[in-house]
Amino acid sequence: MAGIYVHIPFCRTFCTYCGFYSECVGTEVVSGTFGAFTWALFEEMQRRRDFFSDNEEITTLYFGGGTPSVLPAEVFAEIVNNLRNSFDLRRLEEFTIEVNPDDVRRGGKELLRTYRSCGVKRISMGVQATQDVHLRWMNRRHSFSDATKAFAMLREGGFDNISLDLIFGYRGLSNAQWSESIETLAALSPEHISAYQLSIDPESALAERGDEDAVLSQDECAEQYTILCNKLKEAGYEHYEISNFAKPGRRSRHNGNYWKRVTYLGLGPAAHSFDGKNRRIWNTANLKEYCNGYLPQEEILSESDIYNEKIMLGLRTCDGIPAKYLNKTPLSLMHSLVQTDGRYRIPEDKWFICDNIISELFV
């Protein structure tokens, strides 16, 4: 198995996908940037045509980062067409695109028909909050009513595999509001829900406007995380990765490629690639540099890097890691793990502090 990730660096507004970054490309320059960006993307596709070995089947394709749904329908179709001309996508099992509610409503049936005709089968939509007061604080253009209307449009457009996102752990979000948000979103019955704790980068728009203290304390965030786990379990969702919940059989296959260290190719600014063994490649995050032909950088992972990655990625999931990985690890460092079926896992009630547990196991 292998996957392709296409990073689209355009944002309609400061969004949680990029941590409210202020350097995102704004709508006033997007239209003049499409041409240069798509040509640079097509050139990268040509350069990377031989990235996959002959026996690797590309099973997932993911358009994400920034706001892919800002792309006009014809531009999106052209990118997909070039991908199909550059890579063998005949074994594709999952094709996902991230969308914003306002883009779905603006693009309407034509945009959704284009997605379906291009082979998109899975939609990931950033709702972020169900209370409009919080959406306004996040500088989101949509209201929750807009998000529910966009969700209905996706259903009417024939999409039966939809993921919705929420953000928690920020000032002003009470536990009662958070519980209501989870229940409201689950009532829509999406196939997948992702929930992320807010973090603020020093160079982000939130920091620039003086909201560095917007994140709740660790104890408060842990309490909201527990509410999240309990509410979605009651609603019938499987908690299969720290931030991800799915109905049975609806896990994200593309994300699973990352956690299993499967080969994947990243295209576009800031995109990362991995050869499935020990070689990582990444592009510049600067859009202008990317459009001017900037070549990617790479690193070769050491044996200890590979080991630590396997531990870190595997223990973020409910599947855990094979017990043999920890054969030489002192028992004193494994007190937070449980062993079943020949695998070690971190129990769900300790997932919120999993980084601390995992770091103790690094070599």
PDB file of C-alpha atoms in Angstrom, residues 43 59 92 94 100 102 114 128 135 146 148 150 182 212 216 238 242 258 270 276 281 283 295 299 315 325-326:
ATOM      1  CA  GLU A  43       6.286  20.044 -12.524  1.00  0.00           C
ATOM      2  CA  THR A  59      -4.461   3.106  -2.346  1.00  0.00           C
ATOM      3  CA  LEU A  92      -7.271   3.812  -5.291  1.00  0.00           C
ATOM      4  CA  GLU A  94      -9.946   6.199  -0.601  1.00  0.00           C
ATOM      5  CA  ASN A 100     -14.779  24.524   4.439  1.00  0.00           C
ATOM      6  CA  ASP A 102     -18.634  28.272   3.114  1.00  0.00           C
ATOM      7  CA  THR A 114     -16.823  17.785  -9.938  1.00  0.00           C
ATOM      8  CA  GLN A 128     -14.556  23.539  14.596  1.00  0.00           C
ATOM      9  CA  LEU A 135     -16.670  30.502  15.485  1.00  0.00           C
ATOM     10  CA  ASP A 146     -23.999  27.237   7.522  1.00  0.00           C
ATOM     11  CA  THR A 148     -25.205  22.004   8.908  1.00  0.00           C
ATOM     12  CA  ALA A 150     -23.182  22.334   3.916  1.00  0.00           C
ATOM     13  CA  ILE A 182     -20.217  16.815  20.835  1.00  0.00           C
ATOM     14  CA  GLU A 212      -1.484  33.609  23.886  1.00  0.00           C
ATOM     15  CA  LEU A 216      -7.040  26.158  28.999  1.00  0.00           C
ATOM     16  CA  GLU A 238     -14.728   3.807  17.930  1.00  0.00           C
ATOM     17  CA  ILE A 242      -5.810   9.915  19.948  1.00  0.00           C
ATOM     18  CA  TYR A 258       1.177   7.527   8.393  1.00  0.00           C
ATOM     19  CA  ALA A 270       5.285  22.066   3.157  1.00  0.00           C
ATOM     20  CA  GLY A 276       8.461   3.422   3.822  1.00  0.00           C
ATOM     21  CA  ILE A 281      11.697  14.304   2.031  1.00  0.00           C
ATOM     22  CA  ASN A 283       9.236  20.765   0.495  1.00  0.00           C
ATOM     23  CA  LEU A 295      13.973  21.500  -4.624  1.00  0.00           C
ATOM     24  CA  GLU A 299      17.168  13.111   5.626  1.00  0.00           C
ATOM     25  CA  LEU A 315       1.120   3.884  20.577  1.00  0.00           C
ATOM     26  CA  TYR A 325       9.330  -4.021  20.058  1.00  0.00           C
ATOM     27  CA  LEU A 326       9.735  -3.655  23.811  1.00  0.00           C
TER      28      LEU A 326
END
